[in-house]
Tab-separated table of C-alpha atoms and ligand atoms in Angstrom:
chain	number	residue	atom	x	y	z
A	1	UNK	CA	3.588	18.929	26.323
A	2	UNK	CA	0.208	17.165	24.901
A	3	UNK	CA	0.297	17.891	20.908
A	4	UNK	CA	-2.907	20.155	19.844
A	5	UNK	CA	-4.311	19.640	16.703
A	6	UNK	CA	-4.173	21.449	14.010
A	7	UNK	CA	-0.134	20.905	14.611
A	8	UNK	CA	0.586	23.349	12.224
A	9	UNK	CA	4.317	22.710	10.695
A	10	UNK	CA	5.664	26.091	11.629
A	11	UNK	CA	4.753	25.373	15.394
A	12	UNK	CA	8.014	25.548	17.148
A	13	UNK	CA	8.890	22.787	20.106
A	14	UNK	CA	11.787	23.651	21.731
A	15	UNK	CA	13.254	25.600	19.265
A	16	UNK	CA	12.408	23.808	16.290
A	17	UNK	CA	9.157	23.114	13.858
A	18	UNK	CA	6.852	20.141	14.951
A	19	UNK	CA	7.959	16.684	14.396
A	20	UNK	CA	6.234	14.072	12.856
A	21	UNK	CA	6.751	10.315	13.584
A	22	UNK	CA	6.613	7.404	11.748
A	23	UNK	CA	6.986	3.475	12.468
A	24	UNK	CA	8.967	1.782	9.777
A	25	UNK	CA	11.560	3.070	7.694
A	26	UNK	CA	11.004	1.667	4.027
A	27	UNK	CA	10.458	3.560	0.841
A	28	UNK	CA	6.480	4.299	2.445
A	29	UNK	CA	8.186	6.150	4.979
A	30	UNK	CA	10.876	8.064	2.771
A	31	UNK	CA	7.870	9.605	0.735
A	32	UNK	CA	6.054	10.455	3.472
A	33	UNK	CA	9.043	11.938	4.675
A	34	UNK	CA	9.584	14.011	1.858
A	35	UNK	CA	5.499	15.082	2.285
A	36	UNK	CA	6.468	16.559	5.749
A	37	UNK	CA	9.484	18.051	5.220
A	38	UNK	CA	7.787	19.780	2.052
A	39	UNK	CA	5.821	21.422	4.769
A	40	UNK	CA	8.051	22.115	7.344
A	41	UNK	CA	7.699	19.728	9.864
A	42	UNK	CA	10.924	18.024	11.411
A	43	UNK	CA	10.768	14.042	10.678
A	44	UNK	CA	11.864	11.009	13.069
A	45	UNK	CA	11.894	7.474	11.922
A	46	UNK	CA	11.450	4.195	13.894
A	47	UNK	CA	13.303	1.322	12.181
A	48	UNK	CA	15.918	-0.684	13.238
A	49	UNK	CA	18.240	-0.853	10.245
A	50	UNK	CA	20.550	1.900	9.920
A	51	UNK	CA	20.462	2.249	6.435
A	52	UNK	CA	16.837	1.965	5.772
A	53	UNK	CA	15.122	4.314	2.696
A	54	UNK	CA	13.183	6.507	4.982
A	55	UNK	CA	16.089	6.543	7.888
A	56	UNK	CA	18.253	8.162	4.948
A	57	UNK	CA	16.166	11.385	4.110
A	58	UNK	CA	14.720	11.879	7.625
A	59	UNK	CA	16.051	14.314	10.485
A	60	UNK	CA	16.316	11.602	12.910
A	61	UNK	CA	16.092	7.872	13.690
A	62	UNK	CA	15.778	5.560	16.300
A	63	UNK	CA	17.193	2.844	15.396
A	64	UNK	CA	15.491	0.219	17.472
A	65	UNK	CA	13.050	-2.756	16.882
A	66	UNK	CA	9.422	-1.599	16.620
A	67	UNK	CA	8.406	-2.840	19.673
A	68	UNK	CA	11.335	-1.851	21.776
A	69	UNK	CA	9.232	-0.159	24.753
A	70	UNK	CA	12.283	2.293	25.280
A	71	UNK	CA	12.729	3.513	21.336
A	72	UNK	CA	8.239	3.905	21.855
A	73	UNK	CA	9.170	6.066	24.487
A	74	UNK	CA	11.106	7.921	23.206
A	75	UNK	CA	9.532	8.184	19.954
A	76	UNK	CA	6.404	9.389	21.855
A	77	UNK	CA	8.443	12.013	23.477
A	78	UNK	CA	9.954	13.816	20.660
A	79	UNK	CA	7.326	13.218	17.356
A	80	UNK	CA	4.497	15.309	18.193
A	81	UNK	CA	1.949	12.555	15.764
A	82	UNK	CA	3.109	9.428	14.562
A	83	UNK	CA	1.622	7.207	11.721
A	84	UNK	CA	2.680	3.739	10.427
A	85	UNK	CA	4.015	2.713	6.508
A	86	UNK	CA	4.008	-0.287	7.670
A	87	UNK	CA	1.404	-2.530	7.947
A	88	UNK	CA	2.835	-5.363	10.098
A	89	UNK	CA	3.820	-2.960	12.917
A	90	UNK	CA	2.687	-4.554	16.438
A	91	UNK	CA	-0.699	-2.924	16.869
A	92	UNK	CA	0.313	-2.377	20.527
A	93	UNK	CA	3.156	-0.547	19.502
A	94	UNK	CA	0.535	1.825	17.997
A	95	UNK	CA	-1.916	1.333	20.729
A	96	UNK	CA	0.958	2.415	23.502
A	97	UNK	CA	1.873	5.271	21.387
A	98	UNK	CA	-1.734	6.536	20.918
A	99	UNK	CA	-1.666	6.758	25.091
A	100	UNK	CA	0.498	9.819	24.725
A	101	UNK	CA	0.375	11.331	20.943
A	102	UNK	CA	-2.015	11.503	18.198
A	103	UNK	CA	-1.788	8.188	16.186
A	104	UNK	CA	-3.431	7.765	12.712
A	105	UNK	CA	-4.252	5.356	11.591
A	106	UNK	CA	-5.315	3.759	14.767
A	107	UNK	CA	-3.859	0.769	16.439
A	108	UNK	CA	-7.586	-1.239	15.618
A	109	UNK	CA	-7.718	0.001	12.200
A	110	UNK	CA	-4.590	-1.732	11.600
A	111	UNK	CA	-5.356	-4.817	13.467
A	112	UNK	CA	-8.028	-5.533	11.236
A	113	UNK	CA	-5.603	-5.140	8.314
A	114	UNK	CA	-3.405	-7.159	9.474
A	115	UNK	CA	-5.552	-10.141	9.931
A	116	UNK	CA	-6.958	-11.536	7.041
A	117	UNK	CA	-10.210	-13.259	9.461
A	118	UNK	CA	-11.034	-10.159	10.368
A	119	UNK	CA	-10.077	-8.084	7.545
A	120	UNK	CA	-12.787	-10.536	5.363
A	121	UNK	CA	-15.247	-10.371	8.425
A	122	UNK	CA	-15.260	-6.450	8.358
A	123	UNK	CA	-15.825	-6.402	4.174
A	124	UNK	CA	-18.536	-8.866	4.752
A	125	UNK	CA	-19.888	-6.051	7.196
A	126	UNK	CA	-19.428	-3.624	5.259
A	127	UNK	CA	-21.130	-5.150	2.020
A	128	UNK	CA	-24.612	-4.886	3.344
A	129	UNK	CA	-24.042	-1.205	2.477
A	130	UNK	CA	-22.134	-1.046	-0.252
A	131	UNK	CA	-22.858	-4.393	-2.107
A	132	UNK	CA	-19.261	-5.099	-2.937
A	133	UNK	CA	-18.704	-8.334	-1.010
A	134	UNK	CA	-15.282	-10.290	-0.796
A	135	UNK	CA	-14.237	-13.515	-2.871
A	136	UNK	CA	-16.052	-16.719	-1.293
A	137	UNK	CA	-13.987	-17.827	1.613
A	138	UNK	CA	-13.671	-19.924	4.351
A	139	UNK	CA	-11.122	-19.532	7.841
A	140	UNK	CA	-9.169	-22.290	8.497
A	141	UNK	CA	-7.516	-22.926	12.340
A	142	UNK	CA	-7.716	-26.820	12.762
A	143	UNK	CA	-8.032	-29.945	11.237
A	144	UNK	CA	-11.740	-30.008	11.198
A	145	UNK	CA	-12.304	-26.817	9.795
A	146	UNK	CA	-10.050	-27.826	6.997
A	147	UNK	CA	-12.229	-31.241	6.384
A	148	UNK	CA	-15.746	-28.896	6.428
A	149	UNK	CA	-14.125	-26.777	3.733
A	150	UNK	CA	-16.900	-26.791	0.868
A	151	UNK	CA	-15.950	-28.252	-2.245
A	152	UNK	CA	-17.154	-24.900	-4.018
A	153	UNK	CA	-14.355	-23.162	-2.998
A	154	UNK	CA	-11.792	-25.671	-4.609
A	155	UNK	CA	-9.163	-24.653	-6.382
A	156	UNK	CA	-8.422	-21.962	-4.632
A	157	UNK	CA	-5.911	-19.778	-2.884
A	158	UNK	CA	-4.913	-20.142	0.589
A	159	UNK	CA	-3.456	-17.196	2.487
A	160	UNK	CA	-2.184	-17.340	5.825
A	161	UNK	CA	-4.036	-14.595	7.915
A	162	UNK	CA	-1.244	-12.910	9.265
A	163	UNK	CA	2.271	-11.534	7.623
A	164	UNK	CA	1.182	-11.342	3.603
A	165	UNK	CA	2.494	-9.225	1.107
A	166	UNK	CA	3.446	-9.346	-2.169
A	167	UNK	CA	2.065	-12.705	-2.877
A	168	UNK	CA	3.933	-13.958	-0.075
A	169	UNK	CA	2.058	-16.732	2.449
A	170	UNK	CA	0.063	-18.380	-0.324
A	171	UNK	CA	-0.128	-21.255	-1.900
A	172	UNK	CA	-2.516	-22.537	-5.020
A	173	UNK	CA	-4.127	-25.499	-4.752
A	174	UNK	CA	-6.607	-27.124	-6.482
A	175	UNK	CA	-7.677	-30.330	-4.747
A	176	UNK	CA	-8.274	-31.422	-0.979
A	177	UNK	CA	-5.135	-33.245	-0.542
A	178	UNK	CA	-3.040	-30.075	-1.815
A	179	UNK	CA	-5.338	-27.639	0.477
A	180	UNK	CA	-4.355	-29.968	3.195
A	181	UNK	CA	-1.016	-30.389	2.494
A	182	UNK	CA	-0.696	-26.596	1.761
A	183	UNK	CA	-2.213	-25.788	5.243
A	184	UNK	CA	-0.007	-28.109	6.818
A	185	UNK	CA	2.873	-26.388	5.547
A	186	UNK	CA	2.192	-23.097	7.060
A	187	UNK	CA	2.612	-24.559	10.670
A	188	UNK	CA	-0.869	-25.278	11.334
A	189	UNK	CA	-1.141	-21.422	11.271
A	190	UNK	CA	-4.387	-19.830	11.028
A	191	UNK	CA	-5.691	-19.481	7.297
A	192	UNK	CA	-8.155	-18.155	4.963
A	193	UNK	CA	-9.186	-20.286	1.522
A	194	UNK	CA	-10.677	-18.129	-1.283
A	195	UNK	CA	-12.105	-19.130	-4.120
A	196	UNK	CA	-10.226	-18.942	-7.094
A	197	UNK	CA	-11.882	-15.962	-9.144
A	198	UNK	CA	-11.781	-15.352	-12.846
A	199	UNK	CA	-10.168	-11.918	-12.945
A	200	UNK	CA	-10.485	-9.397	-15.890
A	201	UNK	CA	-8.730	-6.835	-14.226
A	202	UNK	CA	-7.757	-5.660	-10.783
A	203	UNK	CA	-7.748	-1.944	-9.461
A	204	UNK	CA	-7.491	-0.055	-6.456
A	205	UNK	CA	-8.787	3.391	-4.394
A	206	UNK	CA	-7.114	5.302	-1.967
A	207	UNK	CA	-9.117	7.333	0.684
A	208	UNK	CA	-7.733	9.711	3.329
A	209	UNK	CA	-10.435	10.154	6.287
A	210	UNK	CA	-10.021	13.180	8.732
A	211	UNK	CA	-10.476	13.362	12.542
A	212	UNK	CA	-13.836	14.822	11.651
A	213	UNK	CA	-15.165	12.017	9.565
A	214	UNK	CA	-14.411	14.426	5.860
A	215	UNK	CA	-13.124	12.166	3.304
A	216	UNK	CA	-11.104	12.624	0.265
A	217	UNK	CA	-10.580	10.130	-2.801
A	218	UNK	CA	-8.340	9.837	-5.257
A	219	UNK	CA	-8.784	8.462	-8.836
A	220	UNK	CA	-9.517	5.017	-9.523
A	221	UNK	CA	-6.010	2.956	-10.305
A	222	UNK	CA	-5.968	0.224	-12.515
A	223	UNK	CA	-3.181	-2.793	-11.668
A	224	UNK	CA	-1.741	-5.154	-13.171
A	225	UNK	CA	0.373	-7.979	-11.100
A	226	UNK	CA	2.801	-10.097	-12.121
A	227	UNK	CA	3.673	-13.211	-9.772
A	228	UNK	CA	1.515	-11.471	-7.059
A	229	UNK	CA	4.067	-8.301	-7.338
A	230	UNK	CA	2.214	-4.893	-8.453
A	231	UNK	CA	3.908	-4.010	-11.717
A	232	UNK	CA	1.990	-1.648	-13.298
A	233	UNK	CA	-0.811	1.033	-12.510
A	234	UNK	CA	-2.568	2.942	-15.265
A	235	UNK	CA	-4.633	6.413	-13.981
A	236	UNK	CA	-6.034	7.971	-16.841
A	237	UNK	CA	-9.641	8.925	-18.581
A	238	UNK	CA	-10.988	5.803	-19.453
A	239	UNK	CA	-8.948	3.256	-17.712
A	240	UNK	CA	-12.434	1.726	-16.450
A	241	UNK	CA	-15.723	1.690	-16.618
A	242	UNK	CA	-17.288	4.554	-14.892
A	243	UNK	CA	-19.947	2.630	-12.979
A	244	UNK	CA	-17.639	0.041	-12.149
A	245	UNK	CA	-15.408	3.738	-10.941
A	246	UNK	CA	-18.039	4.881	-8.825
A	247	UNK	CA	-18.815	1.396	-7.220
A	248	UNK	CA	-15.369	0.757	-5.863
A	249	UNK	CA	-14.961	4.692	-4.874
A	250	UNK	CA	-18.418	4.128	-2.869
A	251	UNK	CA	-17.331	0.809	-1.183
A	252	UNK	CA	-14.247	1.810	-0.372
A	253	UNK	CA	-15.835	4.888	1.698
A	254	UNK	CA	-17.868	2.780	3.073
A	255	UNK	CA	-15.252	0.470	4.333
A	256	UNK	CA	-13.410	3.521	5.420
A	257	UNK	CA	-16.301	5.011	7.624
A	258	UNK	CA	-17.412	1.585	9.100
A	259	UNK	CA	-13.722	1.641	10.773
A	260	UNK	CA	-13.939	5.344	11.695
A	261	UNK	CA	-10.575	5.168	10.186
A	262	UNK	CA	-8.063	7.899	10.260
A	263	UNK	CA	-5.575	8.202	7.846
A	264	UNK	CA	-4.718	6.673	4.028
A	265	UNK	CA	-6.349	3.692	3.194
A	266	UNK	CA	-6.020	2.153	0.424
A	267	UNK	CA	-8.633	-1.331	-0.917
A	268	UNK	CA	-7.655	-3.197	-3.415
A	269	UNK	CA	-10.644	-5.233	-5.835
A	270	UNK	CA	-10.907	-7.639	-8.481
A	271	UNK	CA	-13.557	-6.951	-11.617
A	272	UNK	CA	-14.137	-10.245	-12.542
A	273	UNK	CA	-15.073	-11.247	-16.257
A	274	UNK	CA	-18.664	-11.096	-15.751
A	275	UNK	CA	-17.852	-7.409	-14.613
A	276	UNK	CA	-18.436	-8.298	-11.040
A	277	UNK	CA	-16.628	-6.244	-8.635
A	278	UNK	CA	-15.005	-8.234	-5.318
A	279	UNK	CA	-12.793	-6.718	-2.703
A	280	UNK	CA	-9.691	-8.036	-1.847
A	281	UNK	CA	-7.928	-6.493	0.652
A	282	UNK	CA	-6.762	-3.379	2.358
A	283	UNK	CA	-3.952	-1.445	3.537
A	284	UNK	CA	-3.854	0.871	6.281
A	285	UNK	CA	-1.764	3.477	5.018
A	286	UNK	CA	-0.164	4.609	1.894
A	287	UNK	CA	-0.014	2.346	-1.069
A	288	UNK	CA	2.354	1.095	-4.176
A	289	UNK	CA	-0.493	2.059	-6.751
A	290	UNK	CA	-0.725	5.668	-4.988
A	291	UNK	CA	2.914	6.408	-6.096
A	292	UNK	CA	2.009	7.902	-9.218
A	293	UNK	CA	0.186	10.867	-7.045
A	294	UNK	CA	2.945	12.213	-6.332
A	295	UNK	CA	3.996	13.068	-9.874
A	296	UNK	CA	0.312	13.576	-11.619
A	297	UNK	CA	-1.575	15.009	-8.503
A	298	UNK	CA	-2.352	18.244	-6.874
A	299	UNK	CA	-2.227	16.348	-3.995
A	300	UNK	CA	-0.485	13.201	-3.495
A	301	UNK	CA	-1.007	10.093	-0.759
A	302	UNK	CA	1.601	10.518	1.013
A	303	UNK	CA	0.662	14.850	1.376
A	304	UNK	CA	-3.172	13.553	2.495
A	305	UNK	CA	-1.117	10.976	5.000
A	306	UNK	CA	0.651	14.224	6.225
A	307	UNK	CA	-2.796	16.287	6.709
A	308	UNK	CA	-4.567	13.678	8.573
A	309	UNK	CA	-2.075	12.898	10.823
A	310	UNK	CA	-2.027	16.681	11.460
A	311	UNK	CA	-5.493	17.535	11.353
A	312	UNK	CA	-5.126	19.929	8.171
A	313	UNK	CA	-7.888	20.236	5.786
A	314	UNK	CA	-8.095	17.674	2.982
A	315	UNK	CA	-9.291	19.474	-0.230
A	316	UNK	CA	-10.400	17.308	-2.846
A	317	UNK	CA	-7.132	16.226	-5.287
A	318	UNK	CA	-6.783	16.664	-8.575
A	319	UNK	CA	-5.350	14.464	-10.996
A	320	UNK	CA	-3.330	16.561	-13.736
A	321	UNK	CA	-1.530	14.175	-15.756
A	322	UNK	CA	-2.590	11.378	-17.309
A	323	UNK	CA	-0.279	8.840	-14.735
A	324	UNK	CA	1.588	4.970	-15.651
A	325	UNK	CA	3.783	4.037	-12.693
A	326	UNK	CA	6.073	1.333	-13.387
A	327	UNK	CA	7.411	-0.851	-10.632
A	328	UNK	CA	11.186	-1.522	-10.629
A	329	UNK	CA	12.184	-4.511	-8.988
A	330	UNK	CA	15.505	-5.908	-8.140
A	331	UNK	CA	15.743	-8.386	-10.768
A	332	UNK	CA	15.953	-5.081	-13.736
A	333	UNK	CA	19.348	-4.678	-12.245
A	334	UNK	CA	20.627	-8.442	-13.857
A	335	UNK	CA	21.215	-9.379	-16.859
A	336	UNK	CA	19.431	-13.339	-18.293
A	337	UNK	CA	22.893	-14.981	-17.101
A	338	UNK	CA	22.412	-13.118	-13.509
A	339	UNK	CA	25.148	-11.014	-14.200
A	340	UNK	CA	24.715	-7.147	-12.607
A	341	UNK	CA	23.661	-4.538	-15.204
A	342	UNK	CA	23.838	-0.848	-15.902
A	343	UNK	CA	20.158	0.498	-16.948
A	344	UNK	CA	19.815	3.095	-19.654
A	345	UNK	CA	18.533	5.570	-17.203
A	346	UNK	CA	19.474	8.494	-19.787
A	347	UNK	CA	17.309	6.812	-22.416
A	348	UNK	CA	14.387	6.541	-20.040
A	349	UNK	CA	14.840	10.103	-18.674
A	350	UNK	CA	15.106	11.754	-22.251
A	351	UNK	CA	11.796	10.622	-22.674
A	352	UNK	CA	8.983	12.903	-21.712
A	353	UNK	CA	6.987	13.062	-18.726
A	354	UNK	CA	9.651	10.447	-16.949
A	355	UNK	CA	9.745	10.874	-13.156
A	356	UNK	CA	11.822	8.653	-11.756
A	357	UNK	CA	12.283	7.488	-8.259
A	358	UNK	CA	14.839	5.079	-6.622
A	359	UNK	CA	14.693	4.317	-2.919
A	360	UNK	CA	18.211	4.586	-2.063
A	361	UNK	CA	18.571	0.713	-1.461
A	362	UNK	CA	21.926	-0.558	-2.136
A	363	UNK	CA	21.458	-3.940	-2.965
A	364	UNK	CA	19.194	-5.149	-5.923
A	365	UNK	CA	17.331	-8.663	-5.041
A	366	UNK	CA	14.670	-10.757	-7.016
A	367	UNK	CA	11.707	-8.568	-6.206
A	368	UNK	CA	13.047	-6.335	-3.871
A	369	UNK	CA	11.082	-3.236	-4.881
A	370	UNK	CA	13.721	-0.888	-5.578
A	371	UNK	CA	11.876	2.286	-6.994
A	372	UNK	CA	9.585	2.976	-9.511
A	373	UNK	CA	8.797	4.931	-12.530
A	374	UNK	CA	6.208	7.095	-13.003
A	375	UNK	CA	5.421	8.304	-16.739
A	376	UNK	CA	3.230	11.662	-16.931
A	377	UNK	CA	1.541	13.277	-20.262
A	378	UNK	CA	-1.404	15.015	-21.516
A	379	UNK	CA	-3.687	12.254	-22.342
A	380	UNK	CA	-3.963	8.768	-22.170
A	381	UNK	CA	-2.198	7.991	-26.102
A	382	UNK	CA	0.467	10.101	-25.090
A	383	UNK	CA	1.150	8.411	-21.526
A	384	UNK	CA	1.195	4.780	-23.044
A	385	UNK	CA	3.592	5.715	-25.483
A	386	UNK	CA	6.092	7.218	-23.380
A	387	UNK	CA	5.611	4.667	-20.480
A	388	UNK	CA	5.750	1.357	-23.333
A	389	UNK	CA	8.786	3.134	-24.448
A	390	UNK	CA	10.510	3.016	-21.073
A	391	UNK	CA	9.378	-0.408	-20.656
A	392	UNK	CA	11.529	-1.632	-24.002
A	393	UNK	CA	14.350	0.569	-22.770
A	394	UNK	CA	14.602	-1.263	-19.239
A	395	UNK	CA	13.792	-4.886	-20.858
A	396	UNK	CA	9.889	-4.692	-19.078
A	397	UNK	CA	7.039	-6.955	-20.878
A	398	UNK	CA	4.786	-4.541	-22.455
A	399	UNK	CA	1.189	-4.007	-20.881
B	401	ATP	P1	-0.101	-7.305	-1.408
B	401	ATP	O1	1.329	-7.160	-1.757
B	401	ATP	O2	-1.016	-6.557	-2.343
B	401	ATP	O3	-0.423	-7.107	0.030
B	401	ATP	P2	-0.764	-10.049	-0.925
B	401	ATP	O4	0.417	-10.908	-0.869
B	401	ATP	O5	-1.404	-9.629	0.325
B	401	ATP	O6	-0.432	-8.810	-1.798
B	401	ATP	P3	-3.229	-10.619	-2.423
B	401	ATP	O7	-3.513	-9.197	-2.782
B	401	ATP	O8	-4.213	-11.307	-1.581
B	401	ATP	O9	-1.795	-10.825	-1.804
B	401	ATP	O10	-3.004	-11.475	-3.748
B	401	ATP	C1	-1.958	-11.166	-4.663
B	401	ATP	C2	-2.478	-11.332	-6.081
B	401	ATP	O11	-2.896	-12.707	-6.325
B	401	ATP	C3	-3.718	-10.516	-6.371
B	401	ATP	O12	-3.395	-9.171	-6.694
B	401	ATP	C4	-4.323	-11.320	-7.535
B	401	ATP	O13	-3.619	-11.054	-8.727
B	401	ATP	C5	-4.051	-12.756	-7.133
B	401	ATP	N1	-5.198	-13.297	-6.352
B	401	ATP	C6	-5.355	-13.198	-5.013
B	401	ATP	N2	-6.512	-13.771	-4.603
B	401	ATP	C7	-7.126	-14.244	-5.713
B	401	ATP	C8	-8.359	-14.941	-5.966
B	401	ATP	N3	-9.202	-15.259	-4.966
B	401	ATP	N4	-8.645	-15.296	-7.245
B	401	ATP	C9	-7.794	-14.985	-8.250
B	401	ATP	N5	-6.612	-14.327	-8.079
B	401	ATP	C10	-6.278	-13.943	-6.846
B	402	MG	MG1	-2.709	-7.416	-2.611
């Protein structure tokens, strides 16, 4: 039967609520489980390990490879929409899936994400509206593209175009012969060299956009990275400028709309020292900095992932807690000689405001993102205080 939207969650489908779909099975995926099933809808996850932090919480799984036509198949015949929380899903998987069942975000959508060319070639678009243009940047696919490279753009950072994340597929270099050397390295692949910028600070905004075209923001986060790993994000009064706020909210609509995109986005930007805001990059879907939204929200990412995949209304949120998410990577759970550790998780939970989540991976690994922390309170002294305190108790630099 062809899904009609609104698919409202108490909809029954043979017997049972609607079910809602998603590609990939990782700790994304587990919280936008938990969205759904808040609701009422039945879940179904796509990911091939059986173990994964979304395949744990969900009503079903298909465990298959995310291009396996047969597991798209029959993913297509028993979710009734399916998104993505994962950005590196074959578009065509998407693209297949949209043949049968409402997909969001679409299978384009994504493969502009997922391509750093064309990722950079749509913000250059989309800065003739908005005025928020990307660092200075140059593709690089051969041998003579890398010798035409301006010199301006030295040092810099290049980033393969494809299959990025967390810092991953990039390489710092800061004369010709490293650039070329650097290039070489990635297989000849096809690259993008940025400019290396000054940064004061980075931050981020998160947009859902309806069917419809009706958009809804939340707050401005502030970031801060740590070897190209998110660490921290700080969402409270004051945590930046306010015309530097309503500069990266505006570009990052604009963005949004000139994709007619459908679902969470979420753009990341650099303020550079001079105040200068550049945008980095996006993600089609829920993102690490949104986490806190759950906890401090009226209304979190992964609930306006839920209603745009379902074609619910998408009030405006509303932030009610002063938010500092903490990101806790494998390497908390070893000691300086490598040894494993136990963490004072009653310390950190006496404290108030502490929400902790932990993505049901069993193994802890060297920035393997194993959960995070999200600290809550009434105002921004408050928040900092609590949150700096759980840093010292789990052995995190302070902020
Ligand atoms: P993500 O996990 O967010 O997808 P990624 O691996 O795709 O990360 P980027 O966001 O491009 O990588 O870069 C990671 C970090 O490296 C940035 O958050 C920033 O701290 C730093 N960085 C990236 N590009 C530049 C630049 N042009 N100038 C200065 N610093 C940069
Ligand atoms: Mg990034």
């Amino acid at each position: 039967m062809p899904t009609s939207l609104p698919l409202l969650p108490d909809s029954l489908i043979n017997g049972r609520p609607a079910m809602l779909g998603v590609l990939g099975g990782g700790q994304l995926g587990r919280m936008f489980v938990h969205a759904a099933q808040a609701l009422g809808y039945d879940t179904i996850v796509l990911d091939p390990d059986p173990t994964s932090p979304a395949g744990l919480v969900s009503h079903h799984q298909i465990q298959a490879d995310y291009s396996d036509p047969a597991a798209l198949a029959d993913l297509a015949a028993r979710a009734q929409a399916i998104t993505t929380e994962f950005e590196n899903v074959p578009a065509d998987a998407l693209a297949v899936l949209a043949g049968q069942r409402p997909v969001a975000p679409a299978a384009e959508a994504v493969a502009i994400a997922q391509d750093r060319v064309r990722e950079k070639a749509h913000f250059v678009r989309s800065a003739q509206s908005s005025g928020v243009a990307p660092a200075p940047h140059a593709v690089i696919e051969s041998e003579a593209d890398l010798a035409r490279i301006p010199a301006d753009l030295l040092p810099g950072i290049l980033k393969t175009a494809r299959l990025g994340y967390d810092g991953k597929g990039q390489a710092r270099v800061a004369t010709r012969d490293e650039l070329a050397a650097a290039w070489r390295a990635t297989g000849g692949v096809s690259c993008v060299l940025e400019k290396m910028l000054p940064l004061a600070l980075e931050c981020s905004v998160i947009v859902a956009r309806g069917r419809d075209g009706e958009l809804a923001s939340l707050p401005v986060q502030r970031n801060l990275h740590r070897g190209g790993i998110l660490a921290v994000t700080e969402v409270y009064e004051g945590n930046l400028p306010e015309a530097l706020i309503q500069k990266a909210l505006a570009a990052t609509r604009q963005i949004a709309n000139d994709l007619q995109y459908v679902g969470v986005l979420c753009v990341e930007f650099f303020v550079l020292e001079d105040g200068t805001l550049v945008v980095n990059e996006m993600a089609p879907r829920p993102h690490n900095s949104g986490h806190y939204t759950v906890d401090a929200c009226d209304c979190s990412q992964f609930d306006l992932q839920v209603r745009t995949l379902a074609g619910l209304p998408l009030p405006a949120p509303r932030q009610h807690s002063a938010a500092i998410m903490l990101n806790l990577l494998g390497d908390l759970w070893f000691d300086a000689e490598g040894q494993a550790r136990a963490l004072p998780w009653s310390e950190v939970l006496a404290l108030p405001g502490a929400h902790l989540h932990l993505y049901g991976k069993v193994e802890a690994r060297k920035g393997r993102k194993m959960g995070h922390l999200t600290m809550t309170g009434a105002n921004t002294e408050d928040v900092r205080a609590s949150a700096l305190r759980a840093a010292a108790f789990l052995g995190l630099e302070a902020f």
